[in-house]
Short mmCIF file of C-alpha atoms and ligand atoms in Angstrom, two decimals:
data_model
loop_
_atom_site.label_atom_id
_atom_site.label_comp_id
_atom_site.label_asym_id
_atom_site.label_seq_id
_atom_site.Cartn_x
_atom_site.Cartn_y
_atom_site.Cartn_z
CA MET A 1 -28.38 31.41 -69.30
CA GLN A 2 -31.36 29.02 -68.36
CA LYS A 3 -31.99 28.05 -64.91
CA ILE A 4 -34.66 26.15 -63.34
CA LEU A 5 -36.49 26.96 -60.11
CA ALA A 6 -37.58 23.65 -58.73
CA ILE A 7 -40.06 22.70 -55.73
CA GLU A 8 -40.33 18.89 -54.38
CA SER A 9 -43.03 17.86 -52.20
CA SER A 10 -44.60 14.66 -52.95
CA CYS A 11 -43.68 12.47 -49.87
CA ASP A 12 -41.76 13.35 -46.47
CA GLU A 13 -38.91 15.53 -47.64
CA THR A 14 -39.41 19.50 -48.86
CA ALA A 15 -36.90 20.66 -51.23
CA CYS A 16 -36.50 23.79 -53.67
CA ALA A 17 -33.62 23.85 -56.54
CA LEU A 18 -32.28 25.98 -58.82
CA LEU A 19 -29.97 23.84 -62.02
CA ASN A 20 -29.07 25.56 -64.61
CA GLU A 21 -28.42 24.71 -67.88
CA LYS A 22 -25.55 22.90 -68.05
CA LEU A 23 -27.20 20.99 -65.35
CA GLU A 24 -24.80 22.55 -62.66
CA ILE A 25 -26.22 22.65 -59.53
CA GLU A 26 -26.27 26.67 -58.04
CA THR A 27 -28.01 25.60 -55.24
CA SER A 28 -30.38 22.67 -53.33
CA ILE A 29 -31.91 22.78 -50.45
CA VAL A 30 -34.19 19.76 -48.87
CA THR A 31 -35.27 19.24 -45.35
CA SER A 32 -36.97 15.78 -44.26
CA GLN A 33 -39.68 14.97 -41.37
CA ILE A 34 -38.38 11.54 -40.98
CA ASP A 35 -37.87 12.40 -37.76
CA VAL A 36 -41.29 13.01 -36.84
CA HIS A 37 -42.86 10.38 -39.08
CA ALA A 38 -39.94 8.08 -37.18
CA ARG A 39 -42.27 8.32 -34.14
CA PHE A 40 -45.66 7.32 -35.44
CA GLY A 41 -43.78 4.07 -37.78
CA GLY A 42 -44.70 5.97 -40.99
CA VAL A 43 -45.52 8.88 -42.78
CA ILE A 44 -48.44 10.67 -41.89
CA PRO A 45 -49.98 12.35 -44.56
CA GLU A 46 -52.11 15.33 -42.78
CA VAL A 47 -48.46 15.68 -40.86
CA ALA A 48 -47.03 15.63 -44.02
CA SER A 49 -48.88 18.16 -45.44
CA ARG A 50 -49.06 20.40 -41.99
CA MET A 51 -45.23 20.53 -42.08
CA HIS A 52 -44.64 21.39 -45.80
CA VAL A 53 -47.15 24.03 -45.06
CA GLU A 54 -44.39 25.12 -42.38
CA GLN A 55 -41.28 24.54 -44.44
CA ILE A 56 -41.70 25.85 -47.94
CA SER A 57 -41.18 29.32 -47.90
CA THR A 58 -38.28 28.89 -45.97
CA ILE A 59 -36.98 25.97 -47.76
CA ILE A 60 -37.62 28.50 -51.34
CA LYS A 61 -36.00 31.36 -50.03
CA GLU A 62 -32.82 29.14 -48.69
CA ALA A 63 -32.66 28.04 -52.40
CA LEU A 64 -32.61 31.28 -54.10
CA LYS A 65 -30.02 33.48 -51.72
CA GLY A 66 -27.91 35.06 -53.21
CA HIS A 67 -30.49 34.76 -56.16
CA ASP A 68 -32.89 36.74 -58.07
CA MET A 69 -36.16 35.50 -60.19
CA SER A 70 -35.15 37.63 -62.59
CA GLU A 71 -32.52 34.74 -63.42
CA VAL A 72 -35.51 31.84 -63.31
CA SER A 73 -36.70 30.77 -66.94
CA ALA A 74 -39.48 28.45 -65.48
CA ILE A 75 -40.99 27.14 -62.41
CA ALA A 76 -41.25 23.21 -62.13
CA TYR A 77 -42.61 21.13 -59.58
CA THR A 78 -43.26 17.89 -58.57
CA ILE A 79 -47.29 17.09 -59.94
CA GLY A 80 -47.73 14.00 -59.20
CA PRO A 81 -47.43 10.70 -58.01
CA GLY A 82 -46.91 11.29 -53.76
CA LEU A 83 -49.25 12.03 -51.10
CA ILE A 84 -52.06 14.66 -52.58
CA GLY A 85 -52.21 17.13 -49.32
CA SER A 86 -48.21 17.08 -49.38
CA LEU A 87 -48.26 17.59 -53.50
CA HIS A 88 -50.50 19.84 -53.47
CA ILE A 89 -48.22 22.57 -51.05
CA GLY A 90 -45.51 22.10 -53.60
CA ALA A 91 -47.57 23.04 -56.33
CA ILE A 92 -49.51 26.32 -54.77
CA ALA A 93 -46.01 27.49 -53.82
CA ALA A 94 -45.01 26.73 -57.97
CA LYS A 95 -48.15 28.46 -59.40
CA SER A 96 -47.96 31.42 -56.62
CA LEU A 97 -44.58 32.29 -57.75
CA ALA A 98 -45.38 31.74 -61.85
CA PHE A 99 -48.15 33.88 -61.56
CA PHE A 100 -46.07 36.68 -59.26
CA TYR A 101 -43.38 36.32 -61.39
CA ASP A 102 -45.01 35.50 -65.21
CA LYS A 103 -42.54 32.74 -65.61
CA PRO A 104 -43.56 29.23 -67.26
CA LEU A 105 -44.84 26.30 -65.29
CA ILE A 106 -43.43 23.15 -65.83
CA GLY A 107 -45.45 20.18 -63.66
CA VAL A 108 -42.58 16.85 -63.40
CA HIS A 109 -43.94 13.55 -62.64
CA HIS A 110 -41.53 12.15 -59.56
CA LEU A 111 -40.61 9.03 -61.81
CA LYS A 112 -38.88 11.25 -64.28
CA GLY A 113 -36.60 12.90 -61.84
CA HIS A 114 -35.25 9.86 -59.72
CA ILE A 115 -34.13 9.08 -63.98
CA PHE A 116 -33.19 11.44 -64.86
CA VAL A 117 -30.88 13.00 -62.26
CA ASN A 118 -28.23 10.28 -63.62
CA GLU A 119 -27.68 12.85 -66.34
CA LEU A 120 -26.04 14.78 -63.58
CA ILE A 121 -23.68 11.88 -63.91
CA GLU A 122 -22.86 11.03 -66.87
CA PRO A 123 -25.23 11.16 -70.33
CA LEU A 124 -28.34 8.34 -70.84
CA GLU A 125 -27.74 5.83 -73.52
CA TYR A 126 -30.70 4.41 -75.01
CA PRO A 127 -32.29 2.34 -75.28
CA LEU A 128 -32.59 2.40 -71.61
CA LEU A 129 -33.69 0.33 -68.94
CA ALA A 130 -34.53 2.06 -65.65
CA LEU A 131 -35.29 -0.23 -62.44
CA VAL A 132 -37.01 2.03 -60.02
CA VAL A 133 -36.79 1.44 -56.62
CA SER A 134 -38.55 3.57 -54.39
CA GLY A 135 -41.18 3.49 -51.08
CA GLY A 136 -44.44 4.33 -53.51
CA HIS A 137 -43.17 2.43 -56.64
CA THR A 138 -40.96 -1.06 -58.26
CA GLU A 139 -40.85 -0.47 -61.95
CA LEU A 140 -39.25 -1.39 -64.85
CA VAL A 141 -39.29 1.71 -67.04
CA TYR A 142 -38.05 1.06 -70.62
CA MET A 143 -37.07 4.06 -72.86
CA LYS A 144 -35.90 4.09 -76.37
CA SER A 145 -35.81 7.82 -75.88
CA ASP A 146 -35.47 10.72 -73.42
CA HIS A 147 -39.52 10.72 -74.19
CA ASP A 148 -40.77 7.63 -74.62
CA PHE A 149 -41.37 4.92 -70.91
CA LYS A 150 -42.93 2.20 -71.75
CA ILE A 151 -43.85 0.07 -67.95
CA LEU A 152 -42.06 -3.38 -68.99
CA GLY A 153 -42.65 -4.40 -65.00
CA THR A 154 -44.63 -2.90 -62.20
CA THR A 155 -45.70 -4.52 -58.50
CA LEU A 156 -48.23 -6.13 -57.96
CA ASP A 157 -49.00 -5.30 -54.31
CA ASP A 158 -45.89 -3.59 -52.51
CA ALA A 159 -43.31 -1.73 -53.51
CA ILE A 160 -39.97 -2.94 -52.21
CA GLY A 161 -39.20 0.20 -50.63
CA GLU A 162 -42.54 -0.06 -48.69
CA ALA A 163 -41.64 -3.84 -48.33
CA PHE A 164 -38.63 -2.53 -46.41
CA ASP A 165 -40.28 -0.53 -44.00
CA LYS A 166 -43.00 -2.75 -43.16
CA VAL A 167 -40.83 -5.46 -42.51
CA ALA A 168 -38.96 -3.32 -40.24
CA ARG A 169 -41.76 -2.20 -38.56
CA ILE A 170 -42.79 -6.15 -37.92
CA MET A 171 -39.75 -6.83 -36.23
CA ASN A 172 -39.49 -3.58 -34.11
CA PHE A 173 -36.17 -2.06 -36.32
CA GLY A 174 -37.46 1.42 -36.29
CA TYR A 175 -38.20 4.07 -39.14
CA PRO A 176 -37.74 3.81 -42.14
CA GLY A 177 -36.70 0.28 -42.46
CA GLY A 178 -34.59 0.33 -45.56
CA PRO A 179 -31.59 2.13 -44.17
CA ILE A 180 -31.72 0.19 -40.79
CA ILE A 181 -31.82 -3.12 -42.68
CA ASP A 182 -29.47 -2.10 -45.08
CA LYS A 183 -26.99 -1.41 -41.93
CA LEU A 184 -28.01 -4.75 -40.09
CA ALA A 185 -27.93 -6.73 -43.51
CA GLN A 186 -24.24 -6.28 -43.75
CA LYS A 187 -22.68 -7.84 -40.67
CA GLY A 188 -25.45 -10.89 -41.20
CA GLN A 189 -25.99 -14.12 -42.76
CA VAL A 190 -28.31 -15.64 -44.29
CA THR A 191 -29.59 -18.06 -42.03
CA TYR A 192 -33.66 -18.03 -42.30
CA LYS A 193 -35.60 -19.33 -45.21
CA LEU A 194 -37.67 -16.88 -46.41
CA PRO A 195 -40.04 -17.86 -49.42
CA SER A 196 -38.75 -16.09 -53.50
CA PRO A 197 -41.40 -14.48 -54.06
CA LYS A 198 -43.22 -15.97 -57.70
CA VAL A 199 -44.81 -14.23 -60.77
CA ASP A 200 -45.42 -13.83 -63.66
CA GLY A 201 -43.74 -12.26 -66.54
CA TYR A 202 -41.46 -8.88 -65.48
CA ASN A 203 -44.07 -8.27 -62.65
CA PHE A 204 -43.26 -8.07 -58.65
CA SER A 205 -44.80 -9.07 -56.03
CA PHE A 206 -43.90 -8.63 -51.94
CA SER A 207 -46.76 -8.73 -49.97
CA GLY A 208 -45.50 -13.02 -49.39
CA LEU A 209 -42.59 -11.72 -48.12
CA LYS A 210 -43.77 -9.95 -45.94
CA ASN A 211 -46.41 -12.00 -44.45
CA ALA A 212 -43.52 -14.63 -44.18
CA CYS A 213 -41.52 -12.12 -41.94
CA LEU A 214 -44.87 -11.65 -39.68
CA THR A 215 -45.44 -15.53 -39.51
CA LEU A 216 -41.77 -15.43 -38.59
CA ALA A 217 -42.67 -13.06 -36.18
CA ASN A 218 -45.21 -14.32 -34.99
CA LYS A 219 -43.67 -18.26 -34.65
CA LEU A 220 -40.70 -16.54 -32.10
CA GLU A 221 -43.13 -14.28 -29.70
CA ARG A 222 -44.99 -18.08 -28.99
CA ASN A 223 -41.57 -19.89 -28.29
CA ASN A 224 -40.11 -16.80 -26.41
CA GLU A 225 -36.89 -17.02 -29.32
CA THR A 226 -34.86 -13.65 -29.68
CA LEU A 227 -34.65 -12.93 -33.76
CA ASN A 228 -30.78 -12.79 -35.16
CA LYS A 229 -31.33 -9.32 -36.55
CA GLU A 230 -28.55 -9.25 -38.70
CA ASP A 231 -29.05 -12.76 -39.95
CA PHE A 232 -32.99 -12.05 -40.59
CA ALA A 233 -31.82 -8.31 -42.26
CA LYS A 234 -29.27 -10.63 -44.06
CA SER A 235 -32.14 -13.03 -45.12
CA PHE A 236 -34.65 -10.81 -46.12
CA GLU A 237 -32.59 -8.48 -48.73
CA GLU A 238 -31.16 -11.03 -50.55
CA VAL A 239 -34.50 -12.81 -50.95
CA ALA A 240 -36.56 -8.84 -51.73
CA LEU A 241 -33.18 -7.63 -53.74
CA GLY A 242 -32.80 -11.56 -56.02
CA HIS A 243 -35.98 -10.82 -57.01
CA LEU A 244 -35.82 -7.39 -58.70
CA ILE A 245 -32.39 -8.78 -60.12
CA GLN A 246 -34.02 -12.29 -61.36
CA LYS A 247 -36.99 -9.70 -63.37
CA LEU A 248 -33.50 -7.23 -64.78
CA LYS A 249 -32.06 -9.80 -66.13
CA LEU A 250 -35.77 -11.19 -67.94
CA VAL A 251 -35.64 -8.31 -69.05
CA LEU A 252 -31.94 -7.77 -70.85
CA ASN A 253 -32.14 -11.02 -72.17
CA ASP A 254 -35.86 -10.26 -74.23
CA TYR A 255 -34.64 -6.68 -74.71
CA GLU A 256 -32.32 -4.37 -76.44
CA VAL A 257 -30.96 -2.19 -73.86
CA LYS A 258 -27.98 -0.25 -74.32
CA HIS A 259 -27.75 1.97 -70.51
CA VAL A 260 -29.57 -0.14 -67.38
CA LEU A 261 -29.78 2.36 -64.05
CA ILE A 262 -30.96 2.20 -60.94
CA ALA A 263 -33.94 5.30 -59.22
CA GLY A 264 -35.26 5.88 -56.42
CA GLY A 265 -34.73 5.67 -51.73
CA VAL A 266 -34.07 1.98 -52.38
CA ALA A 267 -31.11 2.75 -55.18
CA ALA A 268 -29.02 4.12 -51.95
CA ASN A 269 -28.75 0.15 -50.71
CA SER A 270 -24.92 -1.33 -50.66
CA ARG A 271 -26.51 -4.83 -51.27
CA LEU A 272 -28.23 -3.13 -54.42
CA ARG A 273 -25.42 -1.39 -56.02
CA GLU A 274 -23.59 -4.80 -55.55
CA LEU A 275 -25.62 -7.00 -56.72
CA MET A 276 -26.15 -4.71 -60.36
CA LYS A 277 -21.95 -4.46 -60.91
CA GLU A 278 -22.30 -8.36 -60.66
CA ASN A 279 -25.04 -9.06 -63.12
CA ILE A 280 -25.39 -5.82 -65.36
CA THR A 281 -21.87 -6.65 -67.22
CA LYS A 282 -22.64 -5.84 -70.70
CA GLN A 283 -24.58 -2.57 -70.80
CA LYS A 284 -23.53 0.47 -69.39
CA LEU A 285 -24.58 0.79 -66.01
CA THR A 286 -24.97 4.18 -63.55
CA LEU A 287 -26.04 3.73 -59.67
CA PRO A 288 -26.63 7.50 -58.44
CA PRO A 289 -24.77 8.88 -56.04
CA LEU A 290 -26.55 8.36 -52.39
CA LYS A 291 -27.23 12.03 -52.10
CA TYR A 292 -29.88 11.45 -55.38
CA CYS A 293 -31.22 8.08 -54.42
CA THR A 294 -34.00 9.91 -51.72
CA ASP A 295 -36.12 13.13 -52.54
CA ASN A 296 -34.67 16.24 -53.52
CA ALA A 297 -36.05 19.15 -55.28
CA THR A 298 -32.18 18.88 -58.07
CA MET A 299 -33.94 16.29 -59.68
CA ILE A 300 -37.05 17.30 -60.37
CA ALA A 301 -35.05 20.08 -61.71
CA VAL A 302 -33.19 17.83 -64.33
CA ALA A 303 -36.18 16.06 -65.45
CA ALA A 304 -37.57 19.63 -65.99
CA PHE A 305 -34.91 20.49 -68.73
CA LYS A 306 -36.32 18.07 -70.81
CA GLU A 307 -40.34 19.04 -70.47
CA LEU A 308 -38.57 21.89 -71.11
CA LYS A 309 -37.58 21.11 -73.93
CA TYR A 310 -40.32 19.09 -75.99
CA GLY A 311 -42.27 22.67 -74.59
CA ASN A 312 -44.16 20.01 -72.21
CA PHE A 313 -45.61 23.79 -69.71
CA VAL A 314 -48.81 23.18 -67.57
CA ASP A 315 -51.29 26.07 -66.64
CA LEU A 316 -52.51 27.66 -63.34
CA SER A 317 -55.89 24.75 -63.17
CA ALA A 318 -53.49 21.67 -63.58
CA ALA A 319 -54.00 19.46 -61.19
CA SER A 320 -51.73 17.34 -59.10
CA ARG A 321 -52.42 13.66 -59.07
CA SER A 322 -51.25 11.00 -56.84
CA SER A 323 -51.51 8.45 -59.16
CA LEU A 324 -49.95 9.39 -62.76
CA SER A 325 -48.40 6.78 -64.47
CA ILE A 326 -45.34 7.79 -66.34
CA GLU A 327 -46.19 6.22 -69.41
CA ALA A 328 -49.23 8.83 -69.50
CA CYS A 329 -46.86 12.24 -68.32
O1 KG4 B 1 -37.82 7.44 -53.10
P1 KG4 B 1 -37.68 8.15 -51.76
O2 KG4 B 1 -37.13 9.15 -50.84
O3 KG4 B 1 -38.82 8.45 -51.89
C1 KG4 B 1 -40.30 7.68 -52.30
O4 KG4 B 1 -40.06 8.26 -53.98
O5 KG4 B 1 -40.87 6.61 -52.46
O6 KG4 B 1 -37.87 5.96 -51.29
C2 KG4 B 1 -37.72 5.85 -50.00
C3 KG4 B 1 -37.70 4.45 -49.59
C4 KG4 B 1 -38.26 4.31 -48.01
O7 KG4 B 1 -39.07 3.53 -48.17
C5 KG4 B 1 -36.97 3.59 -47.63
O8 KG4 B 1 -36.85 2.87 -46.53
C6 KG4 B 1 -36.34 2.84 -49.01
O9 KG4 B 1 -35.98 4.39 -50.14
N1 KG4 B 1 -34.71 3.67 -48.09
C7 KG4 B 1 -34.00 2.41 -48.73
C8 KG4 B 1 -32.63 2.69 -48.18
N2 KG4 B 1 -32.30 4.20 -48.09
C9 KG4 B 1 -33.53 4.33 -48.65
N3 KG4 B 1 -33.98 0.73 -48.30
C10 KG4 B 1 -33.34 0.23 -48.99
N4 KG4 B 1 -31.91 0.24 -48.70
C11 KG4 B 1 -31.43 1.70 -48.49
N5 KG4 B 1 -30.46 1.94 -47.71
ZN1 ZN B 2 -39.00 9.16 -54.26
#
């Protein structure tokens, strides 16, 4: 049976997983650096790289516990997009293993991982529309097959996860902002008036909303008023998530789509999941379980099986890329 050993290190999680061709997870280890970065209010790239260096050997050893490299058919790793220093650590580890054990090497696009991990839940049907929402991306990806990716819409400025994190920082909620705002919003009401983004076509924009939050924070400080955290979180979330749903529905109006899914860290958001269920009634809908929303290596292994199917291997000189379009990979 074919098995892929996959490594993910594109941001602040160091992860390694062993997955077999039946898509059964044999092992999956993830360590997060969130606690360390929380002290700085965001991911510090240099710190992330150093921590990957410290963690990666242990994580790989852990993932191989009870297994042997002779079982492994190929080594996969995240080739991009992501923090370049972090990507390099995973790439070096994967290349060293591939070289030493003479295994084929597969470079996986990070967002393909976020999308294809949904195959662990149910088969994907095409044409498929993926709403990719993470700390670095907000994209509407249209797929006619498992190797045909078209970006219909993307953010013109901040990614949605980045907006959650930055707004949480402005309001001193802590890091990462996404889960904190999600939790606060569950107890809040829409009472703060925030502007809905206005962008043409299927694209997104979150910087205007972020700036409106900054203006609100400054006004409250000037007037010595306190923020109702729950109500603010709810008000922010409804505008930000409403923008996602509006664009998603625009695409569904214009394109033939059989299956809709959400992918990436923000897919863990409880209100977004609710809104998806309310709004996607004519297509098959997959909402990934929370453990598959944020970064992990299982998702890289699932996507690597696709690359294996199409014979897409990379050699030891392959360069990691901090920015890399899913259409070009
Ligand atoms: O996919 P991911 O783990 O890393 C990237 O590839 O970017 O996504 C991380 C992002 C962060 O911005 C985090 O705040 C956000 O996902 N996030 C959430 C939730 N959980 C994580 N945003 C909103 N609601 C959540 N429950
Ligand atoms: Zn991610």
